[in-house]
PDB file of C-alpha atoms and ligand atoms in Angstrom:
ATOM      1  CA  UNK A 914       0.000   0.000   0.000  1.00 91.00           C
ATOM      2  CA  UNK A 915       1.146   3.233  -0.921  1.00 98.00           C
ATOM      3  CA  UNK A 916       2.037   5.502   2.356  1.00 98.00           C
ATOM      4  CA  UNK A 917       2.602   9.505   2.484  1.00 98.00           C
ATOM      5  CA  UNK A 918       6.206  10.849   2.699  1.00 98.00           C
ATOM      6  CA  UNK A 919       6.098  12.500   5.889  1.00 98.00           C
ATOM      7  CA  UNK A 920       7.012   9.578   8.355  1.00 98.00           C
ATOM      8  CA  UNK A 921       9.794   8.008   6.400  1.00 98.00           C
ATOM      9  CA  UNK A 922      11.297  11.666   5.942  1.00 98.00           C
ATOM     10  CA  UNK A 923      11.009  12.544   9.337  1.00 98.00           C
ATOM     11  CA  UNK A 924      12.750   9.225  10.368  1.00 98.00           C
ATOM     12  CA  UNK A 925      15.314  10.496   7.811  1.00 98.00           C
ATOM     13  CA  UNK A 926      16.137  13.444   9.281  1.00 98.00           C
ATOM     14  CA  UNK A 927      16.021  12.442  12.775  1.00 97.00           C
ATOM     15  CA  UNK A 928      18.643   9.422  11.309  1.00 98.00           C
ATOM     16  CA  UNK A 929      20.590  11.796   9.181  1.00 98.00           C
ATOM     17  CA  UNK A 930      20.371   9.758   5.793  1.00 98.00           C
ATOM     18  CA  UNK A 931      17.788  11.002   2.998  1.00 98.00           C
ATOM     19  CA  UNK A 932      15.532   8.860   0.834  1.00 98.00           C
ATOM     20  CA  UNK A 933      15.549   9.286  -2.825  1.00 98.00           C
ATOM     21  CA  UNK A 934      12.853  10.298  -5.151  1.00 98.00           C
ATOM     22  CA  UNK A 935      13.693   8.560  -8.483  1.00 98.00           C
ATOM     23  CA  UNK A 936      10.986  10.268 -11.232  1.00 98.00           C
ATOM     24  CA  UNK A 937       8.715   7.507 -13.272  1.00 98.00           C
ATOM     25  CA  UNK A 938       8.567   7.575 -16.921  1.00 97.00           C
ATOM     26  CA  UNK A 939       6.966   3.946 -17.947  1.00 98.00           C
ATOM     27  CA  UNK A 940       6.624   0.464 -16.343  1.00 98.00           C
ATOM     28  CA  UNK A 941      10.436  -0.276 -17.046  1.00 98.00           C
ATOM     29  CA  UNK A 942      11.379   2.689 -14.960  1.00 98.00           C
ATOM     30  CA  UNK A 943       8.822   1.899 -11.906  1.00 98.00           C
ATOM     31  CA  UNK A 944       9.311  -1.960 -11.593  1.00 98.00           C
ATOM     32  CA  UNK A 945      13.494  -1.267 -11.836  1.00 98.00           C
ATOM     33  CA  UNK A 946      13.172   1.099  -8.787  1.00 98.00           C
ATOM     34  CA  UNK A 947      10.746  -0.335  -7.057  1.00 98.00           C
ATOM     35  CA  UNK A 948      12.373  -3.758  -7.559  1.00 98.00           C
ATOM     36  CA  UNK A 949      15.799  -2.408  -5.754  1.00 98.00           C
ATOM     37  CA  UNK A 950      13.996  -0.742  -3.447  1.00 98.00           C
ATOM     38  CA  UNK A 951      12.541  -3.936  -1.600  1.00 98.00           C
ATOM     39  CA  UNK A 952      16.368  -5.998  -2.188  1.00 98.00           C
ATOM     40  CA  UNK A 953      17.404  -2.527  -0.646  1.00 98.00           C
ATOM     41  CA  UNK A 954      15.389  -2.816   2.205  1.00 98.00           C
ATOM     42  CA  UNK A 955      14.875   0.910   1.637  1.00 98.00           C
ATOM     43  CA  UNK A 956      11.857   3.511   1.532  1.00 98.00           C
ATOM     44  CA  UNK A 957      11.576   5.225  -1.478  1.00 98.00           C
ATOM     45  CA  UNK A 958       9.319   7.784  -3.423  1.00 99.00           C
ATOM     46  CA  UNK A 959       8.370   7.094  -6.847  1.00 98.00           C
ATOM     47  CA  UNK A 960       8.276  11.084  -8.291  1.00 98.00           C
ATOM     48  CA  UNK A 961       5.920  11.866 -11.287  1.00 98.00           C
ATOM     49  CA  UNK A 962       6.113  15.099 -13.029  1.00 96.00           C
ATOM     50  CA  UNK A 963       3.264  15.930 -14.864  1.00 96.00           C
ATOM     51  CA  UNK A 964       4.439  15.865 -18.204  1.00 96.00           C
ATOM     52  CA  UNK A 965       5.785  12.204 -17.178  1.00 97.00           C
ATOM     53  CA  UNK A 966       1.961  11.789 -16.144  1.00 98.00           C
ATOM     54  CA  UNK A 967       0.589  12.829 -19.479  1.00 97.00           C
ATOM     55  CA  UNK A 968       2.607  10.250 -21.167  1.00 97.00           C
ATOM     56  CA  UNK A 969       1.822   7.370 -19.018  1.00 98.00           C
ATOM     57  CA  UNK A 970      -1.475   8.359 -19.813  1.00 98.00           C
ATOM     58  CA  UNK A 971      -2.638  10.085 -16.862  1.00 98.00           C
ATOM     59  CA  UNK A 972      -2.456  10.146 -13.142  1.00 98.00           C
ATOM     60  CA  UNK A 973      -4.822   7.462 -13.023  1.00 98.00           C
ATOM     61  CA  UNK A 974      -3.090   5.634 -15.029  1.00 98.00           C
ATOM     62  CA  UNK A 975      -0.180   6.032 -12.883  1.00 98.00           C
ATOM     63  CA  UNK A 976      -1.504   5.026  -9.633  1.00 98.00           C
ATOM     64  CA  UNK A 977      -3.012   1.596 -11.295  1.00 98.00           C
ATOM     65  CA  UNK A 978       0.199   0.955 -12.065  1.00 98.00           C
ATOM     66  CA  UNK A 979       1.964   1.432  -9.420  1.00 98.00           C
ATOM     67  CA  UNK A 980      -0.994   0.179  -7.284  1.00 98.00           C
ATOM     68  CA  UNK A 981      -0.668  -3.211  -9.099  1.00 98.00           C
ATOM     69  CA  UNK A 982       3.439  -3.555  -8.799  1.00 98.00           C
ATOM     70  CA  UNK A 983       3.100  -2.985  -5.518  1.00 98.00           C
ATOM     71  CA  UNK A 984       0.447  -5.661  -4.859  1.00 98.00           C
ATOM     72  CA  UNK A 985       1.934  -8.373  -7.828  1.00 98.00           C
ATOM     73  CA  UNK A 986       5.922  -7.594  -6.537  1.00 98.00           C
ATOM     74  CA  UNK A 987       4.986  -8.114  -3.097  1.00 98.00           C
ATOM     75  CA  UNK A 988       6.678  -4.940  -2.339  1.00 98.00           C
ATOM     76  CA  UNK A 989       6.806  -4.538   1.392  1.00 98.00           C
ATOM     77  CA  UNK A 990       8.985  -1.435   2.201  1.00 98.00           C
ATOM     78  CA  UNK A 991       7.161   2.033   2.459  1.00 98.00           C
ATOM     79  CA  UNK A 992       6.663   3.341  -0.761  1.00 98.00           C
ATOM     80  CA  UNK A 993       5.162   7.338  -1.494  1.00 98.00           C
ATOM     81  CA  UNK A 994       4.254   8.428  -4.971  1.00 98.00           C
ATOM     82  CA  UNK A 995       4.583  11.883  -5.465  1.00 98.00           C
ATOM     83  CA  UNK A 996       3.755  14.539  -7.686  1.00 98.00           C
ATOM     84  CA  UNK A 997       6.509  16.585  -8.936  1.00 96.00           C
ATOM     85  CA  UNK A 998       6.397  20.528  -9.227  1.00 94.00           C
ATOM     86  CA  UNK A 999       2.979  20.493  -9.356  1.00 96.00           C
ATOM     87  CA  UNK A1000       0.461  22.960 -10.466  1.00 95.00           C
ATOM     88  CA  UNK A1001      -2.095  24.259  -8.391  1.00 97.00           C
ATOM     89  CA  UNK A1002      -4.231  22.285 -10.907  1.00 98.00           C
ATOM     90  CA  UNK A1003      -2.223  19.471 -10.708  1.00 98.00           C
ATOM     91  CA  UNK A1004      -2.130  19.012  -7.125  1.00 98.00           C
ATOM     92  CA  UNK A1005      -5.895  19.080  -6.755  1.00 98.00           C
ATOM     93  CA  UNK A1006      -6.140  16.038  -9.559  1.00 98.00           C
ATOM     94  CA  UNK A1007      -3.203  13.754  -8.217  1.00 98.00           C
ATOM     95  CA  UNK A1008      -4.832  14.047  -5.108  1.00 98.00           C
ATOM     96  CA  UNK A1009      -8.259  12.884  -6.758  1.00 98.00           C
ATOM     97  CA  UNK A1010      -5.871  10.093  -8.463  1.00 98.00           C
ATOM     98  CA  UNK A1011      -4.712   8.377  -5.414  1.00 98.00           C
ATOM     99  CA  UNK A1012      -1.676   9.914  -5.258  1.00 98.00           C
ATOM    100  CA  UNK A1013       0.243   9.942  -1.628  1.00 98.00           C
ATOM    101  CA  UNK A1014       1.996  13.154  -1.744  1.00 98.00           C
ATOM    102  CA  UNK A1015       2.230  15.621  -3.837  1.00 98.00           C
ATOM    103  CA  UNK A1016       4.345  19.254  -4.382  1.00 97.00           C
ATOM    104  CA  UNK A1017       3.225  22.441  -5.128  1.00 96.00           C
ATOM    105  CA  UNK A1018       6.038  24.596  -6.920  1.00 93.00           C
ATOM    106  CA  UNK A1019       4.604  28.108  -6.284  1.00 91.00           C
ATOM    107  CA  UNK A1020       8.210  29.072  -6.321  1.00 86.00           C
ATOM    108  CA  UNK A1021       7.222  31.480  -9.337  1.00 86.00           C
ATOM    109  CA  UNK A1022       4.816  33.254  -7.710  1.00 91.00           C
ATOM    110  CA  UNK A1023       5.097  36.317  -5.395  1.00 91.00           C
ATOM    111  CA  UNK A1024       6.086  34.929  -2.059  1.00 90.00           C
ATOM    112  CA  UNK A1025       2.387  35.918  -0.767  1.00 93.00           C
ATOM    113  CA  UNK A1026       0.364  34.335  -3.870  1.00 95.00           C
ATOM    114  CA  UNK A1027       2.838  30.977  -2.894  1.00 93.00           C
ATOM    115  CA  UNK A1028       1.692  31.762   0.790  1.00 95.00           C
ATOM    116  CA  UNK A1029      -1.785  31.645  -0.228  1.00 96.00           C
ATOM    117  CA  UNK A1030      -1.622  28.773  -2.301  1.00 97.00           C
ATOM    118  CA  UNK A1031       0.625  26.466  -0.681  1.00 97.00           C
ATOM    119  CA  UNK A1032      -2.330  27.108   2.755  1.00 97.00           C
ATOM    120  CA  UNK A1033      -4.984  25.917   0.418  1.00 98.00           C
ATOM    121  CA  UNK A1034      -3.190  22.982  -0.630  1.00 98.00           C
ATOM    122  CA  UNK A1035      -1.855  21.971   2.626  1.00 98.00           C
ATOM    123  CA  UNK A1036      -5.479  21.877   3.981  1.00 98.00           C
ATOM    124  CA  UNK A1037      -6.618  19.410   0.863  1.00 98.00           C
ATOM    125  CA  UNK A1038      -3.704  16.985   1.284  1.00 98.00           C
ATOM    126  CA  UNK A1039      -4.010  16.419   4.953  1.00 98.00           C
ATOM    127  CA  UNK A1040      -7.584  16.609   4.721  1.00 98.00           C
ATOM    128  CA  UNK A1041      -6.834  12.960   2.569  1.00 98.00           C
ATOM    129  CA  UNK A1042      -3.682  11.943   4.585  1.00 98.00           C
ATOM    130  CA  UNK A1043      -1.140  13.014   1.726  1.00 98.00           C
ATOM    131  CA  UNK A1044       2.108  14.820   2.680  1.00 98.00           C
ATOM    132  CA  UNK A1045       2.779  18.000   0.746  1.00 98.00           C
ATOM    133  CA  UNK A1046       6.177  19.651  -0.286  1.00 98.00           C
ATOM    134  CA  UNK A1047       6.727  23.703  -1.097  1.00 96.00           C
ATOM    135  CA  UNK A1048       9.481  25.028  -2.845  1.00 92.00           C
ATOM    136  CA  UNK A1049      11.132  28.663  -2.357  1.00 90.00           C
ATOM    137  CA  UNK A1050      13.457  29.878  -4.879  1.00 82.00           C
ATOM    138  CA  UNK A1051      13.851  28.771  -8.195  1.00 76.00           C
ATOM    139  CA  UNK A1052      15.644  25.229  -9.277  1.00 78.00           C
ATOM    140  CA  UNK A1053      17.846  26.137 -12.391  1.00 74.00           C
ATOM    141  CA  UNK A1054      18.122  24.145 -15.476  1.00 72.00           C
ATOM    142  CA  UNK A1055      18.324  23.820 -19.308  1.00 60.00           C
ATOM    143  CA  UNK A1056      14.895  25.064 -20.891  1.00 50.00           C
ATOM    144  CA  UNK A1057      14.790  25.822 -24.373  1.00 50.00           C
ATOM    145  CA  UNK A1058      18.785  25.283 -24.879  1.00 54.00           C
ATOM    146  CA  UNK A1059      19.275  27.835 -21.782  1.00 54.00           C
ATOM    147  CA  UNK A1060      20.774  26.809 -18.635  1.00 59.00           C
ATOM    148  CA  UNK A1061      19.569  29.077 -15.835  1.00 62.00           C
ATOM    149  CA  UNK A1062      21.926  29.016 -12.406  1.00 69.00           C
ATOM    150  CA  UNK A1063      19.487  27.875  -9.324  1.00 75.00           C
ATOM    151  CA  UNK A1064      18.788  30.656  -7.686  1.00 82.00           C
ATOM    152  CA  UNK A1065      19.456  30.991  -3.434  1.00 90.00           C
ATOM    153  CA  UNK A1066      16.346  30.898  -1.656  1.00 92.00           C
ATOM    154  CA  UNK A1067      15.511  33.534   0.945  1.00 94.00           C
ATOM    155  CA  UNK A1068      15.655  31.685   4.419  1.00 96.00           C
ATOM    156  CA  UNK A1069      12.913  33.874   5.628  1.00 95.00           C
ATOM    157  CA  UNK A1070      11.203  32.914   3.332  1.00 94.00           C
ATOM    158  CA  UNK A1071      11.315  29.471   3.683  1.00 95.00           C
ATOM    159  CA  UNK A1072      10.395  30.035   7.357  1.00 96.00           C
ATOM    160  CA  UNK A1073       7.269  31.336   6.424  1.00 95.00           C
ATOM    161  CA  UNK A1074       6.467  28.580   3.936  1.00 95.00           C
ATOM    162  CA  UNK A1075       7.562  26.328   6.670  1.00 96.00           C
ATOM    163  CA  UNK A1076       4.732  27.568   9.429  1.00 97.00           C
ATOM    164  CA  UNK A1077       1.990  26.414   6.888  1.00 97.00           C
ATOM    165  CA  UNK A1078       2.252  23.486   7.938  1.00 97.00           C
ATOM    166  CA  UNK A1079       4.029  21.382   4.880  1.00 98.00           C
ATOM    167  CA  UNK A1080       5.811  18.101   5.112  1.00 98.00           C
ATOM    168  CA  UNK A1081       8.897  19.193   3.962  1.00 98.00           C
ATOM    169  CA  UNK A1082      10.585  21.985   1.547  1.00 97.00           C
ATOM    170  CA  UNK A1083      12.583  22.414  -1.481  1.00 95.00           C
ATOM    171  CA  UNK A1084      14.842  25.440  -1.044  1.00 94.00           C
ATOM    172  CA  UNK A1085      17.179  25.921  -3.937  1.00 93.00           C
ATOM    173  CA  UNK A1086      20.766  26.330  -3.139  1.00 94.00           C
ATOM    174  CA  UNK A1087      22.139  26.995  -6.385  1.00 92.00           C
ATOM    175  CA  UNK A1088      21.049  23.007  -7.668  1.00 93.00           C
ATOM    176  CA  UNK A1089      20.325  22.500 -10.759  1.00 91.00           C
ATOM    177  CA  UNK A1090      17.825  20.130 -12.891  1.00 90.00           C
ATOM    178  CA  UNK A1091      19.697  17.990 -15.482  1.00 91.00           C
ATOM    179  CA  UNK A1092      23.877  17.783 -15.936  1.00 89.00           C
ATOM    180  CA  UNK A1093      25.960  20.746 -14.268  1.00 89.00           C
ATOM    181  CA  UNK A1094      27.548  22.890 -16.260  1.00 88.00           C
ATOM    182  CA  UNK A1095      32.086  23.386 -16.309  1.00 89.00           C
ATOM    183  CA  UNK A1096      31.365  26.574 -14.680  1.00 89.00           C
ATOM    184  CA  UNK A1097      28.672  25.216 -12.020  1.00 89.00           C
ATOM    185  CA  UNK A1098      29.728  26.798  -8.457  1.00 89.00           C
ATOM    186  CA  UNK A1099      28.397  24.070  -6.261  1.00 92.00           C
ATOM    187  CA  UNK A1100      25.799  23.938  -3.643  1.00 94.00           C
ATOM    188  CA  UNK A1101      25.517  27.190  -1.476  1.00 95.00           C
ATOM    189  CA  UNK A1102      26.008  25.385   2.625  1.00 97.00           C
ATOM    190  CA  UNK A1103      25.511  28.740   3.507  1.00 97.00           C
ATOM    191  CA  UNK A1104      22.090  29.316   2.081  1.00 96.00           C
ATOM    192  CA  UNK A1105      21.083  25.563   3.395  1.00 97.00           C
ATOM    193  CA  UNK A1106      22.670  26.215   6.934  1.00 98.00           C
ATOM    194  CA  UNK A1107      21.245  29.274   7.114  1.00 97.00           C
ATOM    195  CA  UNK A1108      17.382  27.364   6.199  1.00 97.00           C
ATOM    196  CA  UNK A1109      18.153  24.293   8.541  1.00 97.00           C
ATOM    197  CA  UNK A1110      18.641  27.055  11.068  1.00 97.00           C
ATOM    198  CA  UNK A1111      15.017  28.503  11.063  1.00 97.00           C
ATOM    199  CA  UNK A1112      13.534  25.734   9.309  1.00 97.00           C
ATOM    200  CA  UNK A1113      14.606  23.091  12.679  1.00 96.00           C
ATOM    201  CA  UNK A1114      13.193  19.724  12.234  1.00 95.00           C
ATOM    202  CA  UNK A1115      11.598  19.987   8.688  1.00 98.00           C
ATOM    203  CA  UNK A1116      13.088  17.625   6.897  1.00 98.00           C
ATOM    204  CA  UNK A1117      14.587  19.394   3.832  1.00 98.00           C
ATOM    205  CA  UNK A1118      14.301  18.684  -0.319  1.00 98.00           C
ATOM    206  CA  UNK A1119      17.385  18.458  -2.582  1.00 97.00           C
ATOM    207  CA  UNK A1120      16.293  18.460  -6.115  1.00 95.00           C
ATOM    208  CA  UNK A1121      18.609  18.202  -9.330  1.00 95.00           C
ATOM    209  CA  UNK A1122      20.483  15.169  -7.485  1.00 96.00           C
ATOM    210  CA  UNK A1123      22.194  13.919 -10.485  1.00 96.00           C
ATOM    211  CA  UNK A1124      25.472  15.099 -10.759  1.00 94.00           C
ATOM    212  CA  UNK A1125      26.383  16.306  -7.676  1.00 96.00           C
ATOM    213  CA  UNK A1126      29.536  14.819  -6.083  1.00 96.00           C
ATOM    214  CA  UNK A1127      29.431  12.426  -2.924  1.00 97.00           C
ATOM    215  CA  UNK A1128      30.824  14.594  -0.569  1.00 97.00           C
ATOM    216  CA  UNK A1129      28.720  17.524  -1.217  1.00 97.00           C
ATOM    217  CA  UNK A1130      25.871  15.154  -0.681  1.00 98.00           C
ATOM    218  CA  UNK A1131      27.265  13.888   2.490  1.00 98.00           C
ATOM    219  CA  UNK A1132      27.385  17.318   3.532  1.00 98.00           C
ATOM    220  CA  UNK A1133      23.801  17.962   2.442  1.00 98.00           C
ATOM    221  CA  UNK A1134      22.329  15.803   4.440  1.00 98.00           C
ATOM    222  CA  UNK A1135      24.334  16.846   7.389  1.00 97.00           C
ATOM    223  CA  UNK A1136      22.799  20.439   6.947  1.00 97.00           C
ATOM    224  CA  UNK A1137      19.031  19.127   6.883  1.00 96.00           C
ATOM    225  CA  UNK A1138      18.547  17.396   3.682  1.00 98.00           C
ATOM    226  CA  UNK A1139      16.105  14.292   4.324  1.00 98.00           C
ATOM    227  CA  UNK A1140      15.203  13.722   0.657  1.00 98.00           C
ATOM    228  CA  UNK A1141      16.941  13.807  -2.425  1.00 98.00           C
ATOM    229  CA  UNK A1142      15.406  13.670  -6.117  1.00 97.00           C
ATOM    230  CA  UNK A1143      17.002  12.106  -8.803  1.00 98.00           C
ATOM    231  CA  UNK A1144      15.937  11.938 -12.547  1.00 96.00           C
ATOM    232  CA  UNK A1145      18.021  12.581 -15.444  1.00 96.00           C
ATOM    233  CA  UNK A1146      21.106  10.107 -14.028  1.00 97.00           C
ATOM    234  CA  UNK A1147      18.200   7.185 -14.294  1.00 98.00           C
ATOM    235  CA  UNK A1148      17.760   8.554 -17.906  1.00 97.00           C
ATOM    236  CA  UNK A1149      21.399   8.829 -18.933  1.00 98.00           C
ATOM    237  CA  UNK A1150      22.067   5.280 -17.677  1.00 98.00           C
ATOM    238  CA  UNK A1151      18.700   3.835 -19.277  1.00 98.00           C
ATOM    239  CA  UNK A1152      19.721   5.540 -22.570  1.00 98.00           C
ATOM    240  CA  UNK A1153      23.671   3.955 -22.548  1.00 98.00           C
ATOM    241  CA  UNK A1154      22.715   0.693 -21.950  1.00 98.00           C
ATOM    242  CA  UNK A1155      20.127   0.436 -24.953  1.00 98.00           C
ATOM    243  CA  UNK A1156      22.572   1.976 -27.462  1.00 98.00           C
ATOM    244  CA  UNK A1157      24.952  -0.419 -26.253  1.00 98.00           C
ATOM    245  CA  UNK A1158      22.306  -3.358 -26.579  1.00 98.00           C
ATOM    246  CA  UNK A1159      21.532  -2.197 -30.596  1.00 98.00           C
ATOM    247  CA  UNK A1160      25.511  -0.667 -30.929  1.00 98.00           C
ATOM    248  CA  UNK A1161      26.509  -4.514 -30.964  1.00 98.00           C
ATOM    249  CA  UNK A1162      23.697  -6.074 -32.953  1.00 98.00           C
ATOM    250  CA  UNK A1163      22.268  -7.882 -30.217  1.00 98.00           C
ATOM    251  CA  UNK A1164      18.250  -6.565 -31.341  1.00 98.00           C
ATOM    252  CA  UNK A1165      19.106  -8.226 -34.946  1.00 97.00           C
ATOM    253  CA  UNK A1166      20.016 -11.370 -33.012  1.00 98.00           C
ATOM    254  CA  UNK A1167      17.585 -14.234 -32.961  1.00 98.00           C
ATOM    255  CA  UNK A1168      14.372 -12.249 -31.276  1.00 98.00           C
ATOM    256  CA  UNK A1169      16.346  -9.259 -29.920  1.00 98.00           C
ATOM    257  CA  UNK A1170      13.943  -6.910 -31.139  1.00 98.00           C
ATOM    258  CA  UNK A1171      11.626  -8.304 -28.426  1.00 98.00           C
ATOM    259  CA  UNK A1172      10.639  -5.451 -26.249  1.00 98.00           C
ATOM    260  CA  UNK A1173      11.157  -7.268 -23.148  1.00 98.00           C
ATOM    261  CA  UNK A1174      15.098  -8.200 -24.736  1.00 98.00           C
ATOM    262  CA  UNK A1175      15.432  -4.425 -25.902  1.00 98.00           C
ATOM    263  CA  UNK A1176      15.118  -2.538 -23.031  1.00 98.00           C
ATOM    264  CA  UNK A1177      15.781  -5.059 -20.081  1.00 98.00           C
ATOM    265  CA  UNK A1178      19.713  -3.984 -20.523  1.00 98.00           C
ATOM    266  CA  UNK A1179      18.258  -0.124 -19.857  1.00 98.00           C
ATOM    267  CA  UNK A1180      16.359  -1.335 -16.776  1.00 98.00           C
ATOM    268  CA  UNK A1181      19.124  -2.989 -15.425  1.00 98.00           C
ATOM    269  CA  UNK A1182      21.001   0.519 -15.700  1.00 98.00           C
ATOM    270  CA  UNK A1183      18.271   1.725 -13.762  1.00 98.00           C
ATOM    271  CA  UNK A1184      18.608  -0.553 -11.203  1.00 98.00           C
ATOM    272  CA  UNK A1185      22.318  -0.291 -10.756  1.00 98.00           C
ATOM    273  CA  UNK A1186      21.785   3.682 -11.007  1.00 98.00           C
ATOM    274  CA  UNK A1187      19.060   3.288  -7.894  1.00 98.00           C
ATOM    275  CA  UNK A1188      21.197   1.288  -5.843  1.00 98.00           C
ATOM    276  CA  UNK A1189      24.349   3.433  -5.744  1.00 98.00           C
ATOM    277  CA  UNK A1190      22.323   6.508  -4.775  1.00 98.00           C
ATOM    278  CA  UNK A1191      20.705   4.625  -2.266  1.00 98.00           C
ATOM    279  CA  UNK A1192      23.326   3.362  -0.968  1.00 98.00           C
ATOM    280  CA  UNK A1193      25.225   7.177  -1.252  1.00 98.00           C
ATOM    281  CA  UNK A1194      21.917   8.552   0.742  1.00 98.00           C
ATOM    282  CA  UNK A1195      22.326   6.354   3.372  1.00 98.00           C
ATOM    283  CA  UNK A1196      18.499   4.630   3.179  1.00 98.00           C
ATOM    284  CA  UNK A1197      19.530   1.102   2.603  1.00 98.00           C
ATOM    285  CA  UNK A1198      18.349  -1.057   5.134  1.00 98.00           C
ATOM    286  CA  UNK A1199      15.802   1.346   6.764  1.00 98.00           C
ATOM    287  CA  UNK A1200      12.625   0.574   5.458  1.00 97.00           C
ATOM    288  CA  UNK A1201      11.997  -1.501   8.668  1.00 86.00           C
TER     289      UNK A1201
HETATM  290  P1  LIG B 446      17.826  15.677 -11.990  1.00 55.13           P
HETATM  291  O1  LIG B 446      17.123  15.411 -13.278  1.00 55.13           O
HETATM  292  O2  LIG B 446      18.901  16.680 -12.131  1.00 55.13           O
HETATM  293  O3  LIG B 446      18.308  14.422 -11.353  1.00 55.13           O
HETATM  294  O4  LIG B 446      16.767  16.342 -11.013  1.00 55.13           O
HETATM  295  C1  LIG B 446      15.625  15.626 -10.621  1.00 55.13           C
HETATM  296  C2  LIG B 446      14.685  16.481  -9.844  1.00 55.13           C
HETATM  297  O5  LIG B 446      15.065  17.337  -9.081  1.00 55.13           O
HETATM  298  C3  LIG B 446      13.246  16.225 -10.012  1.00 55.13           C
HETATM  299  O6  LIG B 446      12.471  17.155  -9.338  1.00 55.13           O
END
């Protein structure tokens, strides 16, 4: 059964190791990470975003699935699925879906529209027992061939967002979605210490996890950080293995082409990929 994020990411923090998100695209991707999850003995969120919801064909969709792997893999370690920067829109229909969590990235908004929205949103998850993350300040990233520098969130800020009564809180610290660029200048400990400080025992959101070295995530999680969301390194790895797989031949071999021979080399990339970040994040073994 699916649970909400708050108890396993209090646990977290209180343990100082984070869980990962890893973000869904298709049933390859959710039965790899859920699959490593339970020989992991570790708790893990299953992130959507919702243009990954649109192509699994909708946040129903989406919680069928994972509904069903759950039940069929005899998966018995705590397992949230969770909507990723969410719309206000998007919030409200995940948590129609089934969803267990969700977040609401108001971190475009004016800090009192995020105030007011992130209040409304609270009330509706709790009101069906899902946790809820905010964001304050923007996560940086390539859009449109750009890559935008995350931007420092205002620990004041966050403090407010904080009092509404959210499950935990994305604060960007100069991370970025996707690979970091030559010139990246690392993770602001500052801006996170600074949070931790007036945030206390909310547990605390990392996004744009792929990429960053170990001991700036060892460091992160020292400062706060109780959950860490990886997507693009479970992409990269997924996408390697398969050109591999048809580099040598092997889908012109015998029935290669098979879809269940073509893309189990990508989901074992996917596993491996889930495994080391676990086991860099500290969660293995703590599902129980
Ligand atoms: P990456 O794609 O950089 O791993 O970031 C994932 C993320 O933060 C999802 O919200």
């Amino acid at each position: 059964m699916l649970v909400s994020a708050t108890e396993m990411l209090k646990k977290a923090k209180a343990g100082h190791y984070a869980v990962g998100q890893f973000n869904i695209n298709n049933l390859e991707w959710t039965k790899s990470i859920l699959l490593t999850a339970k020989e992991l003995r570790s708790p893990v969120i299953l992130g959507v975003s919702e243009g990954a919801g649109k192509y699994m064909g909708g946040y129903h969709a989406v919680v069928g699935m994972v509904n069903g792997l759950l039940k069929d893999l005899d998966i018995d370690v705590p397992v949230a699925l969770h909507l990723d920067h969410g719309s206000f829109e998007g919030c409200y229909k995940c948590i129609e879906a089934g969803f267990s969590s969700i977040m609401f990235d108001g971190s475009h908004y004016p800090i009192d529209e995020n105030v007011q929205k992130t209040t409304e949103l609270v009330k509706a998850a709790h009101g069906k027992g899902l946790s809820i993350e905010a964001e304050v300040g923007s996560i940086g990233g390539e859009e449109d061939g750009v890559i935008g520098m995350g931007e420092c969130a205002d620990p004041k800020e966050c403090k407010a967002i904080a009092d509404l009564g959210v499950d935990f809180l994305a604060a960007g610290i100069g991370n970025i979605h996707g690979k970091y660029p030559e010139n990246w200048k690392g993770l602001s400990f500052e801006t996170l210490d600074a949070v931790q400080q007036l945030t206390g025992e909310l547990p605390l959101v990392l996004h744009g996890g792929t990429g960053i070295p170990a001991d700036m995530i060892k460091k992160a999680i020292n400062l706060g950080v109780a959950k860490i969301n990886v997507n693009t390194e479970c992409q990269l790895s997924f996408a390697a293995a398969t050109r591999k797989y048809i580099e040598e031949g092997k889908d012109q071999q015998g029935k290669g082409f098979d879809p269940r021979k073509l893309l189990a080399p990508g989901a074992e990339a996917i596993k491996a990929t889930v495994k080391e970040k676990m086991e860099l994040f500290g969660s293995v073994g703590k599902a129980d």
